[in-house]
């Protein structure tokens, strides 16, 4: 499957904390999650049905909304603002690698 | 002037924006930004003007100010160069972060010469201090949409009077300035 | 006993309780603006005094009720439970080192100081500490742990993260006690609601708000005692704090500086606007909302219904849409809210409508519904907020009925200008 990926800054109340990219909704989500877990991420229960929540040891989160293909990357608030973008890009990189493997 | 800027920037591929700020009020005089850029030219020009003024005062305090000074800021996404063109105008140029510094200097020299030639020679108007304080607050107060109400409460100056800050009395201007300092957390305003 | 087990819900009025003391959720944008307004009106010293006293009173009521239900009797149990509760509420993690004669408290992560530094720290240099809520809490916790009367402990915050200290630090010292006022608890709240009324799109609003209540039941402070949710810092907070600070400030201004009252009321309305724009707006754009309800539709009547659901989900009371005409008019009503029981219990009937928060919220709901382009992924940033609300006003609001005044319902009419 060909897809183009772009990481963009999302609603930014706590500055540069939330980032977004969109994937095709017909993706093999369980396979993607399995690949993501090979990075230093753990799957935790999402508060709402239909969401998948992956969490880094520091508390950064990646949320998948399978129905729409939306991916939200939430950098933990303890990361200094000027480093948040880089943390988001690092998590985005994991996502790209995981997608290439499925 | 805007059209003149457009012509002046055509040969500078890595330029993202240029802002000419009229001093001493740090108001936008003219600007050009690359298509697809959503900056507020008024805001950027004002901040650049204030930045150059603060830099000038800082260097004067160090005894090392000269009219040729230039401020260069290397941020994560851009390279910003600020230059005082005259006592009346400041020019701020924003380049792509990847632009080589040598190339930036070369383009900047030509660009500033062309901009300088196009600028009018002006006699700065001595604008009322009350007006300048309110404009300063509008730029820097943390909640600018609420600043008039906040100033009114803290200074005891009515909202109607604050709508015409050029007409405030000396005592009201003193209270306004104290309030502005309090809201901004500074000892004095750099106007 | 887990803190969550102390929760109670007056479901048909969308009001929540902890050990029968009302609580709600508010974000840091609202909290900081609220406190700032109190200080603008009264000055820093008196503002901090009023805010600390209100937090002291509110947390005394809450902690007393929690201790009674949990059976915590010894100082050690009570201090531990108080700290756990404060952390659970997203107010921060506060270390209390106190005895009957006072002591010290400290924290590197308190909601107010931390959020102030995050929101304003790069723009403004703050001189005064920001954590009156934690200060009042620390004093109340100390008094109740050692069986001291109300106001037997005074508290001063002498270092604060918001003033660029590494930690917030509080000194607690003995003071003169005085008899406490009766708490505004669930029994009092039930006295000042009127039977719920169905509004426009009621079934959908009920279903969504139930989902949100369930979602919020899982929200609690992390290891630092903070809650980062919906891209804001959220707190479970005490209406007693908001109400005492607002109404003491307004009443004092009415007595001593009546010309300043319109500005105070307008700023209190703006706090409501900030709440709707930032909290409601970020909820609507969150993946959680997408999972619960779906992606934004961009239909203005949906936004009005969704905002009403969110208000109920956050425990603001039974808000309902009485009438909505796109781009022209919104009539919002409440059969209950978190302001009325406090006002009626403490002050009796109001002479005029006084739900400033909902006045501003109703106005902002109209702006969110009509102006924000939901399908274009709007950036709900501070700059966008300032642009929206600094521009020439598009809508005016009038509160035409008020339960505080003894009317049969509270009603807020928003009209296009």
XYZ file of C-alpha atoms in Angstrom:
710
model
C 0.000 0.000 0.000
C 1.373 3.430 -0.935
C 0.765 6.299 1.416
C 2.216 9.694 2.112
C 2.847 10.682 5.680
C 3.118 14.111 7.184
C 3.571 15.032 10.810
C 1.839 18.279 11.690
C 1.307 20.173 14.902
C -2.160 19.763 16.282
C -4.274 21.728 18.722
C -1.579 23.427 20.708
C -2.924 24.530 24.041
C 0.036 23.183 25.892
C 2.550 24.352 23.382
C 3.812 21.843 20.825
C 2.526 18.936 22.855
C 0.140 17.335 20.370
C 1.103 16.205 16.874
C -0.889 14.471 14.204
C -0.625 12.334 11.135
C -3.250 10.421 9.205
C -3.102 6.855 7.924
C -5.516 4.963 5.692
C -8.303 3.603 7.880
C -8.211 0.197 6.116
C -4.714 -0.427 7.467
C -3.876 -3.640 9.307
C -3.972 -1.970 12.717
C -3.211 -5.022 14.884
C -0.081 -5.650 12.784
C 0.955 -2.002 13.121
C 0.468 -2.096 16.885
C 2.506 -5.302 17.092
C 5.356 -3.636 15.199
C 5.150 -0.484 17.323
C 5.547 -2.596 20.451
C 8.999 -3.643 19.251
C 10.081 -0.106 20.100
C 10.146 0.973 23.716
C 6.372 1.343 23.904
C 3.704 -0.479 25.856
C 0.048 -0.815 25.030
C -2.264 0.512 27.721
C -5.996 0.487 27.984
C -7.585 3.415 26.182
C -10.311 5.287 28.019
C -12.624 5.095 25.028
C -13.550 2.103 22.876
C -12.106 2.178 19.365
C -8.839 3.859 20.394
C -5.451 2.215 20.801
C -3.012 3.782 23.238
C 0.732 3.201 23.221
C 2.870 4.767 25.932
C 6.622 5.391 26.189
C 8.470 4.956 29.500
C 8.376 8.737 30.042
C 4.647 8.943 29.337
C 4.623 10.140 25.720
C 1.580 8.659 24.022
C 0.589 7.529 20.557
C -3.151 7.219 20.027
C -4.640 5.427 17.015
C -8.239 6.029 15.954
C -8.707 3.028 13.664
C -12.088 4.169 12.354
C -10.700 7.371 10.863
C -6.984 6.591 10.560
C -6.050 9.500 12.793
C -2.849 9.220 14.800
C -2.135 11.623 17.638
C 1.297 11.846 19.211
C 1.271 13.455 22.656
C 4.624 14.471 24.011
C 4.778 14.371 27.796
C 4.413 17.765 29.447
C 7.706 17.401 31.310
C 9.627 17.595 28.024
C 10.878 21.185 27.604
C 8.975 23.012 24.898
C 11.928 23.389 22.542
C 12.517 19.620 22.589
C 8.907 18.553 22.064
C 9.094 18.688 18.317
C 12.108 16.369 18.284
C 10.446 13.903 20.638
C 7.371 13.889 18.390
C 9.555 13.343 15.332
C 11.296 10.428 17.043
C 7.951 8.758 17.758
C 6.834 9.509 14.211
C 9.986 7.794 12.991
C 9.000 4.662 14.934
C 5.634 4.800 13.212
C 7.238 5.031 9.773
C 9.543 2.095 10.497
C 6.625 0.053 11.826
C 4.572 0.808 8.709
C 7.405 -0.310 6.447
C 7.513 -3.648 8.215
C 3.829 -4.541 7.810
C 6.716 50.363 -0.743
C 5.216 46.832 -0.563
C 5.562 46.471 -4.329
C 9.143 47.688 -4.144
C 9.896 45.036 -1.515
C 8.415 42.355 -3.757
C 10.819 43.335 -6.502
C 13.757 43.519 -4.114
C 13.295 39.983 -2.789
C 12.948 38.155 -6.098
C 16.658 37.358 -6.261
C 16.846 35.942 -2.722
C 15.552 32.370 -2.917
C 15.949 31.380 0.734
C 14.225 34.444 2.123
C 10.924 33.664 3.875
C 9.941 37.161 4.909
C 11.072 40.739 5.305
C 9.579 43.274 7.707
C 10.250 46.995 7.853
C 9.354 48.505 11.221
C 8.847 52.217 11.797
C 10.458 53.455 15.008
C 10.110 54.545 17.752
C 6.611 53.057 17.938
C 7.597 49.677 16.496
C 4.766 49.705 13.969
C 4.730 47.814 10.679
C 5.768 50.034 7.765
C 6.030 47.463 5.012
C 6.464 43.732 4.608
C 6.708 40.816 2.252
C 6.270 37.148 3.176
C 6.569 34.084 1.006
C 3.265 32.616 -0.167
C 1.847 30.035 2.237
C 3.243 31.772 5.320
C 0.590 32.684 7.861
C 2.510 35.147 10.033
C 0.897 38.292 11.316
C 3.158 40.962 9.785
C 1.997 43.587 12.304
C 2.974 41.413 15.255
C 6.306 40.312 13.831
C 7.285 43.860 12.887
C 6.420 45.133 16.357
C 8.383 42.435 18.142
C 11.378 42.987 15.871
C 11.257 46.715 16.597
C 11.144 46.124 20.347
C 13.920 43.565 20.095
C 16.235 45.997 18.317
C 15.425 48.715 20.839
C 16.136 46.389 23.771
C 19.365 45.293 22.087
C 20.389 48.903 21.549
C 19.801 49.735 25.203
C 21.632 46.610 26.340
C 24.660 47.452 24.209
C 24.596 51.066 25.374
C 24.628 49.816 28.974
C 27.723 47.813 28.045
C 29.204 50.853 26.356
C 29.552 48.968 23.070
C 26.729 50.284 20.921
C 27.290 51.434 17.374
C 24.792 52.326 14.691
C 26.095 49.445 12.545
C 24.914 46.756 14.952
C 23.057 43.738 13.685
C 21.111 41.086 15.597
C 21.301 37.515 14.273
C 19.038 34.837 15.710
C 19.440 31.196 14.794
C 16.246 29.370 15.725
C 15.289 25.765 15.001
C 13.405 26.702 11.846
C 14.811 29.989 10.657
C 17.653 32.441 10.616
C 16.585 35.949 11.556
C 18.681 39.049 10.958
C 17.647 42.437 12.338
C 19.314 45.670 11.328
C 18.702 49.334 12.143
C 18.480 51.078 8.781
C 18.218 54.531 10.330
C 16.867 56.002 13.534
C 13.420 55.748 11.924
C 13.403 52.207 10.504
C 14.397 48.682 11.467
C 14.518 45.866 8.931
C 14.067 42.207 9.873
C 14.801 39.436 7.385
C 13.808 35.816 7.995
C 15.721 33.178 6.035
C 15.387 29.419 5.844
C 17.482 27.779 8.524
C 19.467 25.897 5.901
C 20.640 29.064 4.153
C 24.468 29.321 4.330
C 25.478 32.266 6.504
C 27.869 33.637 3.865
C 25.098 33.649 1.264
C 22.756 35.306 3.730
C 25.264 38.100 4.378
C 25.743 38.670 0.674
C 22.015 38.810 -0.091
C 21.335 40.869 2.987
C 23.799 43.597 2.041
C 22.219 44.070 -1.412
C 18.704 43.752 -0.078
C 19.155 46.319 2.672
C 20.753 48.797 0.269
C 17.725 48.549 -2.023
C 15.241 48.802 0.843
C 17.097 51.750 2.344
C 16.957 53.648 -0.906
C 13.210 53.255 -1.091
C 12.502 54.423 2.444
C 11.207 57.948 3.032
C 13.005 60.338 5.358
C 10.540 60.983 8.151
C 10.144 63.225 11.145
C 8.971 60.941 13.955
C 5.821 62.214 15.575
C 5.872 62.512 19.344
C 2.848 60.337 20.058
C 1.111 60.537 23.453
C 2.666 58.292 26.069
C -0.720 56.901 27.148
C -1.346 55.684 23.620
C 2.080 54.114 23.385
C 1.644 52.325 26.718
C -1.691 50.842 25.625
C -0.172 49.727 22.310
C 2.735 48.182 24.185
C 0.324 46.287 26.435
C -1.634 45.150 23.421
C 1.539 43.586 22.049
C 2.953 42.070 25.219
C 0.244 41.546 27.842
C -0.532 37.862 28.379
C -4.258 38.194 27.624
C -4.468 41.103 25.168
C -8.217 40.672 24.609
C -8.785 41.384 28.298
C -6.114 43.983 28.854
C -8.314 47.094 28.861
C -10.579 45.599 31.523
C -7.586 44.495 33.577
C -5.923 47.890 33.347
C -9.162 49.613 34.296
C -9.546 47.482 37.428
C -5.955 47.869 38.526
C -5.475 51.549 37.717
C -8.928 52.869 38.589
C -9.106 54.556 35.157
C -12.501 54.036 33.549
C -12.847 51.920 30.412
C -14.196 54.930 28.501
C -11.112 56.963 29.429
C -8.852 54.087 28.385
C -10.492 54.070 24.975
C -8.857 57.470 24.378
C -5.450 56.939 26.016
C -4.033 60.005 24.279
C -6.195 62.209 26.494
C -5.179 60.803 29.889
C -3.923 63.197 32.573
C -0.367 63.041 33.920
C -1.562 61.266 37.061
C -3.538 58.741 35.008
C -0.510 58.068 32.791
C 1.570 57.430 35.903
C -1.015 54.933 37.162
C -1.331 53.388 33.708
C 2.423 52.905 33.511
C 2.570 51.352 36.992
C -0.239 48.988 36.040
C 1.442 48.060 32.754
C 4.675 47.279 34.624
C 2.710 45.133 37.076
C 0.875 43.209 34.372
C 4.062 42.588 32.413
C 6.232 41.881 35.452
C 8.853 44.512 34.586
C 10.317 47.460 36.499
C 9.997 49.897 33.606
C 8.586 49.979 30.108
C 10.942 50.056 27.169
C 9.024 52.598 25.078
C -10.699 3.136 50.601
C -9.906 4.348 47.087
C -10.599 8.023 46.412
C -12.706 7.059 43.402
C -15.066 5.148 45.711
C -16.013 8.423 47.388
C -17.565 9.755 44.189
C -21.261 10.310 43.889
C -23.420 11.438 40.991
C -26.703 13.352 40.948
C -27.181 12.060 37.414
C -30.347 13.859 36.323
C -28.782 17.210 37.295
C -25.273 16.363 36.019
C -23.666 17.244 39.346
C -20.820 15.275 40.921
C -19.721 14.838 44.506
C -16.745 13.579 46.461
C -17.838 12.397 49.890
C -21.010 14.456 49.248
C -19.054 17.670 48.601
C -19.627 19.011 45.063
C -16.739 18.894 42.600
C -16.294 19.775 38.936
C -13.563 19.799 36.291
C -11.857 22.966 35.088
C -8.752 23.471 32.968
C -5.696 25.601 33.649
C -6.816 28.341 31.250
C -9.929 28.918 33.311
C -8.190 28.501 36.649
C -5.406 30.962 35.885
C -7.743 33.561 34.399
C -10.080 33.237 37.365
C -7.310 33.844 39.879
C -5.879 36.670 37.814
C -9.254 38.401 37.833
C -9.490 38.186 41.614
C -6.052 39.795 41.878
C -6.894 42.431 39.276
C -9.942 43.393 41.301
C -8.415 43.328 44.774
C -4.679 43.676 44.250
C -2.122 40.914 44.773
C -2.065 40.879 48.591
C -5.796 40.951 49.209
C -6.439 38.727 46.192
C -4.068 36.075 47.544
C -5.661 36.362 50.972
C -9.190 35.842 49.619
C -8.073 32.981 47.381
C -6.174 31.236 50.163
C -9.087 31.625 52.567
C -11.540 30.237 50.002
C -9.317 27.222 49.303
C -8.829 26.741 53.032
C -12.595 26.692 53.619
C -13.381 24.525 50.599
C -10.740 21.912 51.406
C -11.699 21.883 55.073
C -15.206 20.892 54.045
C -13.946 18.245 51.631
C -11.312 16.738 53.923
C -13.700 16.619 56.896
C -16.207 14.688 54.792
C -13.549 12.377 53.367
C -12.099 11.582 56.808
C -15.526 10.834 58.187
C -16.344 8.376 55.404
C -12.944 6.735 55.231
C -12.519 6.374 58.988
C -9.117 8.122 58.930
C -8.522 9.319 62.475
C -4.794 9.594 63.213
C -2.627 12.483 61.961
C -0.505 10.088 59.890
C -3.549 8.586 58.168
C -5.111 11.945 57.587
C -2.017 13.611 56.121
C -1.436 10.645 53.814
C -5.050 10.615 52.679
C -5.082 14.389 52.145
C -1.978 14.215 49.938
C -3.423 11.315 47.986
C -6.675 13.189 47.457
C -4.920 16.366 46.294
C -2.845 14.339 43.841
C -5.917 12.461 42.592
C -7.625 15.789 41.892
C -4.793 16.867 39.602
C -3.905 19.715 41.972
C -0.336 18.509 42.403
C 1.808 16.380 44.614
C 2.343 18.194 47.888
C 4.687 16.942 50.597
C 3.447 17.982 54.020
C 5.898 18.086 56.923
C 3.619 19.416 59.650
C 2.638 19.135 63.297
C 0.042 20.736 65.569
C 2.105 23.935 65.586
C 2.397 24.152 61.815
C 5.395 23.246 59.685
C 6.256 23.231 56.016
C 4.970 21.960 52.710
C 6.691 21.742 49.350
C 6.109 20.598 45.795
C 7.737 20.791 42.388
C 4.450 20.166 40.598
C 1.397 22.114 41.662
C -1.318 22.719 39.108
C -1.394 26.505 39.346
C 2.323 27.243 39.476
C 3.243 24.629 36.902
C 0.493 25.608 34.471
C 1.190 29.319 34.923
C 4.825 28.767 33.980
C 3.761 26.673 30.982
C 1.248 29.222 29.728
C 2.763 32.577 30.638
C 6.307 31.881 31.848
C 7.979 32.752 28.557
C 6.142 36.085 28.305
C 5.755 37.474 31.793
C 7.988 37.599 34.832
C 5.861 36.825 37.859
C 6.778 38.118 41.291
C 3.954 36.773 43.454
C 3.421 33.071 44.096
C 0.527 31.387 42.274
C -0.575 28.537 44.524
C -3.202 29.894 46.893
C -5.227 26.719 46.353
C -2.383 24.494 47.542
C -1.716 26.902 50.401
C -5.320 26.750 51.606
C -5.321 22.999 51.194
C -2.119 22.630 53.261
C -3.568 24.728 56.091
C -6.849 22.787 56.124
C -5.063 19.427 55.990
C -2.825 20.399 58.912
C -5.737 21.630 61.051
C -7.818 18.526 60.470
C -4.911 16.129 60.945
C -4.270 17.514 64.419
C -7.848 18.291 65.440
C -7.369 22.063 65.327
C -10.238 24.510 64.853
C -10.948 26.261 61.578
C -8.327 28.879 60.654
C -5.986 27.757 63.453
C -3.198 27.551 60.860
C -2.027 30.416 58.669
C -0.022 29.748 55.535
C 2.387 31.648 53.302
C 3.859 30.489 50.007
C 7.414 31.787 50.050
C 8.803 30.092 46.948
C 6.947 29.233 43.772
C 7.643 27.472 40.497
C 5.793 30.320 38.757
C 8.364 32.796 40.093
C 11.127 30.560 38.720
C 11.980 28.719 41.912
C 12.726 25.015 41.561
C 9.989 24.110 44.039
C 7.025 25.725 45.721
C 7.484 26.061 49.490
C 4.939 26.953 52.148
C 5.302 27.983 55.785
C 2.438 26.960 58.088
C 2.180 28.815 61.383
C -0.329 28.976 64.279
C -3.133 31.529 63.966
C -6.372 32.481 65.696
C -9.137 30.001 64.888
C -12.777 30.843 64.287
C -15.969 28.776 63.898
C -16.390 27.311 60.400
C -19.402 27.996 58.198
C -21.644 25.005 57.405
C -20.477 23.197 54.240
C -22.420 23.476 51.005
C -22.833 19.728 50.578
C -25.056 17.439 48.539
C -28.033 18.063 50.807
C -27.692 21.826 50.311
C -27.199 21.368 46.571
C -30.390 19.322 46.259
C -32.327 22.160 47.903
C -31.377 24.598 45.135
C -32.065 22.686 41.935
C -35.342 22.612 40.048
C -36.714 19.529 38.256
C -34.739 18.762 35.081
C -36.244 19.893 31.779
C -35.737 18.296 28.360
C -34.139 20.543 25.788
C -33.469 20.446 22.050
C -31.586 17.261 20.990
C -31.949 15.976 24.545
C -31.547 12.239 23.879
C -28.262 12.668 22.055
C -26.972 15.107 24.682
C -27.797 12.647 27.473
C -26.090 9.759 25.684
C -22.903 11.722 24.992
C -22.703 13.235 28.462
C -23.060 9.769 30.009
C -20.121 8.612 27.898
C -18.115 11.617 29.038
C -18.951 11.055 32.701
C -17.696 7.513 32.298
C -14.549 8.770 30.589
C -13.922 11.390 33.287
C -14.287 8.741 35.989
C -10.957 7.337 34.787
C -9.215 10.724 34.841
C -6.946 11.312 37.806
C -3.626 12.897 38.657
C -0.405 11.195 37.528
C 2.677 10.587 39.681
C 3.289 14.351 39.788
C -0.289 14.996 40.752
C -1.121 16.651 37.434
C -3.698 15.727 34.805
C -2.739 16.437 31.196
C -5.847 15.651 29.170
C -7.327 17.132 25.992
C -4.135 19.186 25.575
C -4.817 21.167 28.742
C -4.047 20.638 32.408
C -7.269 19.592 34.093
C -8.245 19.711 37.758
C -11.030 18.169 39.735
C -11.895 21.286 41.696
C -14.215 22.568 44.373
C -17.059 24.933 43.434
C -16.696 26.331 46.948
C -13.348 27.806 45.921
C -14.587 29.433 42.728
C -17.797 30.705 44.290
C -16.315 32.163 47.454
C -13.590 33.989 45.544
C -15.955 35.363 42.889
C -18.789 36.448 45.118
C -16.659 37.811 47.953
C -14.803 39.889 45.369
C -17.932 41.146 43.618
C -19.762 41.901 46.871
C -16.782 43.813 48.191
C -16.521 45.828 44.979
C -20.239 46.588 45.144
C -19.727 47.996 48.640
C -16.472 49.853 48.147
C -15.900 50.533 44.429
C -19.177 50.064 42.530
C -17.787 51.591 39.345
C -15.393 48.641 39.027
C -18.158 45.976 39.126
C -18.908 45.910 35.356
C -15.220 45.260 34.593
C -15.056 42.443 37.169
C -18.233 40.879 35.799
C -16.949 41.166 32.236
C -13.689 39.452 33.188
C -15.579 36.680 34.982
C -17.551 36.177 31.770
C -14.293 36.018 29.851
C -13.132 33.243 32.160
C -16.216 31.308 31.015
C -15.297 32.022 27.410
C -11.779 30.722 27.986
C -13.194 27.540 29.508
C -15.451 26.819 26.541
C -12.873 27.713 23.919
C -9.981 25.803 25.411
C -11.527 22.909 27.308
C -14.674 22.285 25.284
C -12.852 23.025 22.040
C -10.005 20.658 22.809
C -12.419 17.950 23.905
C -14.213 18.276 20.554
C -10.941 17.908 18.649
C -9.558 15.045 20.709
C -9.146 11.458 19.517
C -11.210 10.448 22.550
C -14.141 12.505 21.258
C -13.644 10.999 17.821
C -13.847 7.539 19.389
C -16.862 8.452 21.502
C -18.914 10.548 19.064
C -17.079 10.808 15.735
C -14.972 13.402 13.943
C -16.191 17.038 13.898
C -19.080 17.524 11.482
C -18.863 21.279 11.158
C -22.641 21.513 11.669
C -23.296 24.396 14.061
C -26.248 22.767 15.841
C -24.013 19.754 16.529
C -21.462 22.017 18.197
C -24.150 23.524 20.431
C -25.403 20.064 21.439
C -21.877 18.773 21.956
C -20.912 21.734 24.161
C -24.026 21.160 26.259
C -23.021 17.500 26.641
C -19.503 18.477 27.659
C -20.804 20.901 30.299
C -22.876 18.110 31.790
C -19.992 15.656 31.518
C -17.718 17.998 33.473
C -20.298 18.291 36.243
C -21.364 21.880 35.501
C -25.050 21.025 35.988
C -28.099 20.342 33.840
C -27.562 22.738 30.924
C -30.114 22.467 28.127
C -30.721 24.073 24.765
C -34.080 25.810 24.879
C -33.814 27.429 21.453
C -31.174 27.648 18.753
C -31.309 29.486 15.470
C -28.002 29.296 13.570
C -26.101 32.592 13.341
C -28.887 34.389 15.203
C -29.846 33.169 18.628
C -29.108 30.664 21.354
C -31.220 30.314 24.479
C -29.409 28.170 27.006
C -31.056 27.186 30.273
C -29.976 25.432 33.475
C -32.056 23.678 36.075
C -28.934 23.374 38.183
C -25.391 24.654 38.158
C -22.476 24.725 40.537
C -22.883 28.375 41.499
C -26.487 28.548 42.689
C -26.349 26.305 45.805
C -23.337 28.149 47.187
C -24.810 31.589 46.584
C -28.219 30.778 48.008
C -26.721 28.987 51.043
C -24.248 31.721 51.890
C -25.929 34.921 50.778
C -29.645 34.220 50.216
C -31.394 35.587 47.140
C -29.365 37.612 44.656
C -30.620 40.997 43.562
C -29.581 40.410 39.952
C -28.440 37.518 37.722
C -24.961 36.441 38.768
C -23.952 33.341 36.787
C -21.041 35.100 35.149
C -19.315 31.877 34.176
C -22.251 30.499 32.190
C -22.959 33.913 30.648
C -19.486 33.842 29.095
C -19.724 30.147 28.303
C -23.004 30.573 26.387
C -21.505 33.385 24.331
C -18.428 31.287 23.542
C -20.575 28.297 22.549
C -22.147 30.473 19.873
C -18.709 31.569 18.656
C -17.452 27.974 18.559
C -20.567 26.904 16.654
C -20.629 29.720 14.135
C -17.071 30.917 13.619
C -14.635 28.042 14.124
C -14.174 25.923 11.006
C -14.201 22.484 12.573
C -13.600 20.483 9.426
C -10.433 22.456 8.650
C -8.601 21.231 11.747
C -8.501 24.539 13.597
C -5.559 25.251 15.878
C -7.162 26.173 19.176
C -4.138 28.150 20.238
C -3.912 31.143 22.516
C -3.362 33.404 19.485
C -6.528 32.136 17.795
C -8.451 32.666 21.023
C -7.222 36.226 21.314
C -8.090 36.885 17.656
C -11.615 35.514 18.082
C -12.458 37.351 21.264
C -10.560 40.586 20.685
C -12.331 41.197 17.414
C -15.547 43.236 17.282
C -18.068 41.194 19.308
C -20.318 39.069 17.143
C -22.784 38.079 19.862
C -24.100 39.612 23.050
C -25.384 37.671 26.025
C -28.006 38.506 28.593
C -28.943 36.370 31.541
C -32.705 36.788 31.634
C -33.507 34.405 34.500
C -31.445 33.291 37.472
C -32.029 30.623 40.101
C -29.937 32.729 42.468
C -32.539 35.471 42.183
C -35.360 33.008 42.861
C -36.438 32.598 39.213
C -37.862 29.241 38.100
C -34.795 28.465 35.969
C -31.538 30.095 34.840
C -31.615 31.369 31.276
C -28.944 32.896 29.019
C -29.925 34.504 25.733
C -27.218 34.984 23.127
C -28.134 37.180 20.152
C -26.191 38.144 17.040
C -25.142 41.792 17.074
